[in-house]
Coordinates of C-alpha atoms in Angstrom, one line a residue:
M1 CA 16.0 -16.0 -26.3
T2 CA 19.3 -15.1 -28.0
T3 CA 22.3 -13.3 -26.6
D4 CA 23.0 -11.6 -29.9
T5 CA 22.1 -8.1 -28.7
A6 CA 24.2 -6.0 -31.1
M7 CA 21.4 -4.6 -33.3
R8 CA 18.4 -4.5 -30.9
D9 CA 16.6 -1.2 -30.6
Y10 CA 17.2 0.5 -27.2
Y11 CA 13.5 1.1 -26.7
D12 CA 12.8 -2.6 -27.4
V13 CA 15.5 -3.6 -25.0
L14 CA 13.8 -1.7 -22.1
G15 CA 10.3 -2.5 -23.4
V16 CA 9.1 1.1 -23.6
A17 CA 7.5 3.3 -26.3
R18 CA 9.6 5.9 -28.1
T19 CA 7.4 8.5 -26.4
A20 CA 8.3 7.2 -22.9
T21 CA 9.0 9.7 -20.2
A22 CA 12.3 9.8 -18.2
D23 CA 10.5 8.2 -15.2
E24 CA 9.1 5.4 -17.4
I25 CA 12.5 4.7 -18.8
K26 CA 14.1 4.6 -15.3
K27 CA 11.3 2.3 -14.0
A28 CA 11.7 -0.1 -17.0
Y29 CA 15.5 -0.2 -16.6
R30 CA 15.2 -1.0 -12.9
K31 CA 12.8 -3.9 -13.8
K32 CA 15.1 -5.3 -16.4
A33 CA 18.2 -4.9 -14.2
M34 CA 16.6 -6.8 -11.4
E35 CA 15.3 -9.5 -13.7
Y36 CA 18.8 -10.2 -15.3
H37 CA 20.9 -9.3 -12.2
P38 CA 24.0 -11.6 -11.9
D39 CA 23.1 -12.4 -8.3
R40 CA 19.7 -13.8 -9.4
N41 CA 21.2 -15.6 -12.4
P42 CA 24.6 -17.0 -11.2
G43 CA 26.6 -18.4 -14.0
D44 CA 24.1 -17.5 -16.7
T45 CA 26.0 -15.7 -19.4
E46 CA 22.8 -15.0 -21.3
A47 CA 21.3 -13.1 -18.4
E48 CA 24.6 -11.3 -17.9
A49 CA 24.5 -10.2 -21.6
R50 CA 20.9 -8.9 -21.1
F51 CA 22.0 -7.1 -18.0
K52 CA 24.7 -5.2 -19.8
E53 CA 22.5 -4.6 -22.8
A54 CA 19.8 -3.0 -20.5
A55 CA 22.5 -0.8 -18.9
E56 CA 23.7 0.3 -22.3
A57 CA 20.2 1.2 -23.4
Y58 CA 19.5 3.1 -20.2
E59 CA 22.8 5.0 -20.4
V60 CA 21.7 6.4 -23.8
L61 CA 18.0 6.9 -23.2
S62 CA 18.3 8.5 -19.8
N63 CA 20.5 11.3 -21.2
P64 CA 18.4 13.9 -23.2
D65 CA 21.2 14.8 -25.6
K66 CA 22.2 11.2 -26.4
R67 CA 18.6 10.2 -26.7
A68 CA 17.9 13.0 -29.2
R69 CA 20.9 11.9 -31.3
Y70 CA 19.8 8.2 -31.1
D71 CA 16.3 9.1 -32.1
R72 CA 17.6 10.9 -35.2
F73 CA 20.6 8.8 -36.3
G74 CA 20.3 5.5 -34.4
R75 CA 23.4 3.9 -32.9
A76 CA 25.6 5.9 -35.3
G77 CA 24.5 9.0 -33.4
V78 CA 25.9 7.7 -30.1
S79 CA 29.5 6.8 -30.9
G80 CA 31.0 3.9 -28.9
A81 CA 27.6 2.7 -27.6
G82 CA 27.4 -0.6 -29.3
P83 CA 28.7 -3.8 -27.7
G84 CA 30.4 -4.8 -30.9
G85 CA 32.3 -1.5 -31.5
P86 CA 34.7 0.9 -29.9
G87 CA 33.7 1.8 -26.4
A88 CA 31.5 -1.2 -26.2
G89 CA 28.8 -1.3 -23.5
A90 CA 28.5 2.5 -23.2
G91 CA 32.0 2.7 -21.7
F92 CA 31.4 0.0 -19.1
R93 CA 34.5 -2.2 -18.6
D94 CA 32.6 -4.7 -16.4
I95 CA 29.5 -5.1 -14.3
S96 CA 31.1 -3.1 -11.4
D97 CA 31.2 -0.1 -13.6
I98 CA 27.4 -0.4 -14.2
F99 CA 26.8 -0.4 -10.4
A100 CA 29.0 2.6 -10.0
A101 CA 27.3 4.5 -12.8
F102 CA 23.8 3.8 -11.7
S103 CA 24.0 3.7 -7.9
D104 CA 20.8 5.7 -7.7
I105 CA 19.0 2.8 -9.4
F106 CA 20.4 0.1 -7.0
G107 CA 20.5 2.1 -3.7
G108 CA 17.7 3.1 -1.4
G109 CA 16.4 3.7 2.1
G110 CA 14.1 6.0 4.1
F111 CA 11.2 6.2 6.6
G112 CA 7.8 4.8 6.9
G113 CA 7.7 1.7 5.0
A114 CA 9.8 -0.9 3.4
A115 CA 12.8 1.0 2.0
G116 CA 13.2 0.0 -1.6
G117 CA 16.6 -0.4 -3.3
Y118 CA 19.4 -2.8 -4.3
D119 CA 20.5 -3.5 -0.7
D120 CA 17.0 -4.5 0.3
V121 CA 16.6 -6.9 -2.6
F122 CA 20.0 -8.7 -2.4
G123 CA 21.2 -7.9 1.1
R124 CA 24.6 -6.5 0.1
T125 CA 26.3 -4.1 -2.3
R126 CA 28.2 -5.6 -5.2
G127 CA 29.8 -2.3 -6.4
R128 CA 33.5 -1.7 -6.0
R129 CA 34.4 -0.7 -2.5
R130 CA 35.3 3.0 -2.0
G131 CA 38.0 3.9 0.4
H132 CA 39.4 1.6 3.1
G133 CA 37.7 -0.7 5.6
R134 CA 34.6 -2.8 5.5
P135 CA 31.1 -1.4 6.2
G136 CA 29.4 -2.1 9.5
S137 CA 26.2 -4.0 9.7
D138 CA 22.7 -2.5 10.3
L139 CA 21.0 -2.8 13.7
R140 CA 17.3 -3.0 14.6
V141 CA 15.6 -2.0 17.8
R142 CA 12.0 -1.7 18.8
L143 CA 10.5 1.4 20.4
A144 CA 7.1 1.0 22.2
L145 CA 5.0 4.1 22.3
S146 CA 1.7 5.0 23.9
L147 CA -1.1 6.6 21.9
E148 CA -0.5 9.9 23.8
E149 CA 3.1 9.9 22.6
I150 CA 2.1 8.9 19.0
A151 CA -0.5 11.8 19.0
E152 CA 2.1 14.4 20.0
G153 CA 5.4 13.1 18.8
V154 CA 8.2 12.3 21.2
E155 CA 12.0 12.4 21.6
R156 CA 13.6 9.4 23.1
Q157 CA 17.2 8.5 24.2
L158 CA 18.0 4.9 23.3
K159 CA 21.0 3.1 24.7
V160 CA 22.3 0.8 21.9
R161 CA 24.9 -1.9 22.4
K162 CA 27.0 -2.2 19.3
F163 CA 30.5 -2.0 17.8
V164 CA 32.0 1.4 18.2
E165 CA 35.1 3.0 16.8
C166 CA 38.3 2.0 18.6
Q167 CA 39.7 5.2 20.2
P168 CA 43.4 4.3 20.5
C169 CA 43.8 3.7 16.7
K170 CA 40.9 6.0 15.6
G171 CA 39.2 3.1 13.8
T172 CA 42.1 2.3 11.5
G173 CA 43.1 -1.0 13.1
A174 CA 46.8 -0.1 13.0
A175 CA 48.9 0.6 16.1
A176 CA 48.8 4.2 17.2
G177 CA 51.7 6.4 16.0
V178 CA 52.9 3.7 13.6
E179 CA 52.7 3.7 9.8
G180 CA 51.1 0.4 10.1
F181 CA 49.9 -0.2 6.5
Q182 CA 51.5 -1.4 3.3
T183 CA 50.1 -1.8 -0.2
C184 CA 48.6 -5.3 -0.7
P185 CA 51.1 -7.4 -2.6
T186 CA 48.4 -9.6 -4.1
C187 CA 46.4 -6.9 -5.9
N188 CA 49.0 -4.1 -5.9
G189 CA 46.5 -1.8 -4.1
S190 CA 43.6 -2.2 -6.5
G191 CA 41.5 -4.2 -4.0
E192 CA 40.3 -6.6 -6.6
L193 CA 41.4 -9.4 -8.8
R194 CA 40.2 -9.8 -12.4
Q195 CA 39.8 -12.9 -14.4
V196 CA 39.3 -12.6 -18.2
S197 CA 37.7 -15.4 -20.2
N198 CA 36.8 -15.6 -23.8
S199 CA 33.7 -17.3 -25.2
F200 CA 31.6 -17.5 -28.4
F201 CA 29.7 -14.4 -27.2
G202 CA 32.8 -12.3 -26.5
Q203 CA 35.1 -11.5 -23.7
F204 CA 33.9 -11.6 -20.1
I205 CA 35.7 -10.1 -17.1
N206 CA 35.0 -11.5 -13.6
V207 CA 36.0 -9.1 -10.8
Q208 CA 36.3 -10.4 -7.3
P209 CA 37.5 -8.7 -4.1
C210 CA 41.2 -9.5 -3.3
P211 CA 41.2 -12.3 -0.7
T212 CA 44.4 -11.0 0.9
C213 CA 43.2 -7.5 1.8
E214 CA 39.5 -8.2 1.5
G215 CA 39.1 -5.5 -1.1
E216 CA 40.8 -2.7 0.8
G217 CA 44.0 -2.5 -1.3
R218 CA 46.2 -2.4 1.8
V219 CA 47.2 -4.7 4.7
I220 CA 48.1 -3.9 8.3
T221 CA 51.7 -4.5 9.3
E222 CA 51.2 -3.8 13.0
K223 CA 47.8 -4.3 14.5
C224 CA 46.3 -2.1 17.3
P225 CA 46.4 -4.2 20.5
A226 CA 43.1 -2.7 21.7
C227 CA 41.0 -3.9 18.8
E228 CA 43.4 -6.5 17.3
G229 CA 43.3 -4.8 14.0
E230 CA 39.5 -4.6 13.7
G231 CA 39.3 -0.8 14.2
R232 CA 36.3 -1.3 16.4
V233 CA 35.3 -2.7 19.8
K234 CA 32.1 -3.6 21.6
G235 CA 30.5 -0.7 23.4
E236 CA 27.4 1.3 24.0
E237 CA 26.1 4.5 22.5
T238 CA 23.1 6.7 23.5
I239 CA 21.2 7.8 20.4
T240 CA 18.6 10.5 20.3
V241 CA 15.5 9.5 18.3
E242 CA 12.9 12.1 17.3
V243 CA 9.6 10.3 16.5
P244 CA 7.1 12.5 14.5
A245 CA 3.5 12.6 15.5
G246 CA 1.2 10.2 13.6
V247 CA 3.4 7.0 13.4
G248 CA 1.8 3.6 13.9
Q249 CA 2.5 -0.1 14.3
G250 CA 4.9 -1.2 11.6
H251 CA 6.4 2.2 10.8
Y252 CA 10.1 2.7 11.3
L253 CA 12.8 5.3 11.4
Q254 CA 16.1 4.6 9.7
I255 CA 19.1 6.5 11.1
R256 CA 22.1 6.2 8.8
G257 CA 25.5 5.9 10.5
A258 CA 24.0 4.8 13.8
G259 CA 24.5 1.1 13.3
N260 CA 27.7 -1.0 14.0
A261 CA 30.9 0.8 13.2
G262 CA 32.8 -0.5 10.2
Q263 CA 36.0 -2.4 10.3
R264 CA 39.2 -0.5 9.8
G265 CA 37.6 2.8 9.0
G266 CA 34.7 1.5 7.0
P267 CA 31.3 3.3 7.1
A268 CA 29.0 2.5 9.9
G269 CA 25.7 0.7 9.2
A270 CA 22.2 2.1 9.8
L271 CA 20.0 1.8 12.9
R272 CA 16.4 0.9 12.2
V273 CA 14.0 1.9 15.0
E274 CA 10.7 -0.1 14.6
I275 CA 7.6 1.5 16.2
E276 CA 5.4 -0.6 18.4
E277 CA 2.0 0.7 19.6
K278 CA 1.3 -0.1 23.3
P279 CA -2.2 -1.3 24.1
H280 CA -4.2 1.5 25.7
E281 CA -6.3 1.4 28.8
H282 CA -9.2 3.3 27.3
F283 CA -8.8 3.6 23.5
T284 CA -8.6 1.4 20.4
R285 CA -7.2 2.9 17.2
D286 CA -8.6 2.7 13.7
G287 CA -6.3 4.7 11.4
L288 CA -6.4 8.3 12.6
D289 CA -9.5 7.8 14.7
I290 CA -9.7 6.4 18.3
Y291 CA -12.7 4.7 19.9
Y292 CA -13.8 4.9 23.5
D293 CA -16.7 2.9 25.1
L294 CA -18.9 4.9 27.5
Y295 CA -21.2 3.0 29.8
L296 CA -24.3 4.8 31.1
S297 CA -26.7 3.8 33.8
F298 CA -30.4 3.5 32.7
P299 CA -31.4 6.7 34.6
D300 CA -28.6 8.7 33.1
A301 CA -29.5 7.5 29.6
A302 CA -33.2 8.3 30.1
L303 CA -32.8 11.6 31.9
G304 CA -29.6 12.9 30.3
T305 CA -26.4 13.7 32.1
E306 CA -22.9 15.2 31.8
A307 CA -20.3 12.5 31.5
E308 CA -16.5 13.0 31.9
V309 CA -14.5 11.0 29.4
P310 CA -10.7 10.6 28.9
T311 CA -9.0 12.0 25.8
L312 CA -5.4 11.9 24.6
R313 CA -4.9 15.4 26.1
G314 CA -6.6 14.9 29.4
R315 CA -10.3 14.6 30.4
A316 CA -13.2 16.4 28.8
K317 CA -16.9 16.8 29.7
L318 CA -19.5 15.3 27.3
Q319 CA -23.2 16.3 27.3
I320 CA -25.5 13.4 27.0
D321 CA -29.0 14.1 25.7
P322 CA -32.0 12.6 27.4
G323 CA -33.2 9.4 25.8
I324 CA -29.9 8.4 24.2
Q325 CA -29.9 4.9 23.0
S326 CA -27.3 2.1 23.4
G327 CA -25.2 1.9 20.3
R328 CA -25.2 5.6 19.6
V329 CA -21.8 7.0 18.6
L330 CA -20.7 10.5 19.5
R331 CA -17.9 12.1 17.6
M332 CA -15.4 14.4 19.3
R333 CA -13.8 16.2 16.4
G334 CA -10.0 16.6 16.3
R335 CA -9.4 14.4 19.3
G336 CA -7.7 11.6 17.4
I337 CA -4.3 11.0 15.8
P338 CA -2.7 13.6 13.5
E339 CA -1.7 12.7 10.0
L340 CA 1.9 11.6 9.6
G341 CA 4.1 14.0 7.7
G342 CA 2.9 17.3 9.2
G343 CA -0.4 17.4 7.4
S344 CA -3.3 19.4 8.7
R345 CA -5.7 16.5 9.0
R346 CA -6.4 15.0 12.4
G347 CA -8.6 12.1 13.4
D348 CA -11.6 12.1 15.8
Q349 CA -12.4 10.4 19.0
L350 CA -15.6 8.3 18.6
V351 CA -17.5 7.6 21.8
R352 CA -19.7 4.5 21.6
V353 CA -22.6 4.6 24.1
H354 CA -23.6 1.5 26.0
V355 CA -26.6 1.6 28.3
W356 CA -26.0 -0.6 31.3
T357 CA -28.8 -2.9 32.3
P358 CA -29.0 -3.7 36.1
Q359 CA -28.3 -7.3 36.9
R360 CA -29.2 -7.3 40.6
L361 CA -32.3 -5.7 42.0
D362 CA -33.7 -5.5 45.5
D363 CA -37.5 -5.8 46.1
E364 CA -38.1 -2.1 46.2
Q365 CA -36.2 -1.5 42.9
R366 CA -38.0 -4.4 41.3
A367 CA -41.4 -3.0 42.3
V368 CA -40.6 0.4 40.8
L369 CA -39.7 -1.2 37.5
E370 CA -42.7 -3.4 37.5
A371 CA -44.9 -0.3 37.9
L372 CA -43.2 1.2 34.8
R373 CA -43.1 -2.0 32.7
D374 CA -46.3 -1.2 30.8
A375 CA -45.9 2.6 30.7
E376 CA -46.1 4.0 27.1
A377 CA -42.8 5.8 27.4
F378 CA -41.0 2.5 28.2
Q379 CA -42.2 0.7 25.1
P380 CA -39.4 0.3 22.5
K381 CA -39.8 2.5 19.4
P382 CA -36.6 1.8 17.4
D383 CA -37.5 4.0 14.4
E384 CA -38.3 7.0 16.6
K385 CA -34.8 7.7 17.9
G386 CA -32.7 6.2 15.2
R387 CA -32.3 2.7 16.6
G388 CA -32.2 0.3 13.7
K389 CA -30.4 2.9 11.5
S390 CA -27.0 2.3 10.1
F391 CA -23.9 2.9 12.2
F392 CA -22.9 6.0 10.2
S393 CA -26.3 7.6 10.6
R394 CA -26.1 7.2 14.3
V395 CA -22.8 9.2 14.6
R396 CA -23.4 12.6 16.1
D397 CA -20.8 15.4 16.3
V398 CA -20.5 16.8 19.8
F399 CA -17.4 19.0 19.4
S400 CA -16.4 21.0 16.4

């Protein structure tokens, strides 16, 4: 592979067809950016060149007007887009500019599954810091819920121990009532130091946070005595969490700004609430359906009965037909778990019937059964009542 990228076609750079949709172009750029990202290829100037080249291609092809001009006139139609000409790198002075321009590509978060994005892949944000202070870290807590709570949704109050904003200095870290900051003398307020190096492939600019002010552009001259200049202290906060119906083991809620407070006014991190499903006394869960095992005596199974069974909304009566066989599954429609996201679909409660065989008989009971042993009605006939059929053919709906 060569780093001479000046004349490569932008579609070839991203590996897409000229008829590619905007979503296909975005997906291709994300893949290339992650492949050649500087954090994955430390010290690799070739990968850095490819990273910049992909950003240049995406900057043009993601813009409908620029893409139309490029399709008609090539690079001449998008002035200043070539790495060898004026405005090289689509106007990007360095890699930090690329992160700032395409933050939607590298950022992410959300509910329900692994939240994709740059922070999840690399664990930190490389883009230039905006404003003062350092961001707070994320927190993670576990929330155990019963199936009843999962079926209906629930609101919980969680007490979270974390760093909170220092009240005397309002999170700035400087002593109250004092102009306690001055411009950083090392970086002159820019928050970063730049090192320019020349090579055969061109000029490279390495941007690092200023070690004196840690990228903030200012330093404290008089620290707040309560937090010693941190802008935060250890504390506890009660956070209201609204859990929607239908969640399950492994799902999580991410609450932005509910994590540790940032240092010296930096943004707070996120709170990740991970859902745990408590084992239930009666039910086991399979997706949106729940299963319950109903044990019947031999007389009840033979003669029929009305059984009372638990549900997620209380108890319900279930009519048992005479002659029901062990292994029969009765379906109680709509008694399961609702679909996550407010959908109209709801699972069922499946009742598995087990006929209990007596294990201890007295002489009188034994004599009764001996008299019935050879009776025609007591001879097994598996094909007559569905015994021996598949599981699904044995399921019978009892509630609509």
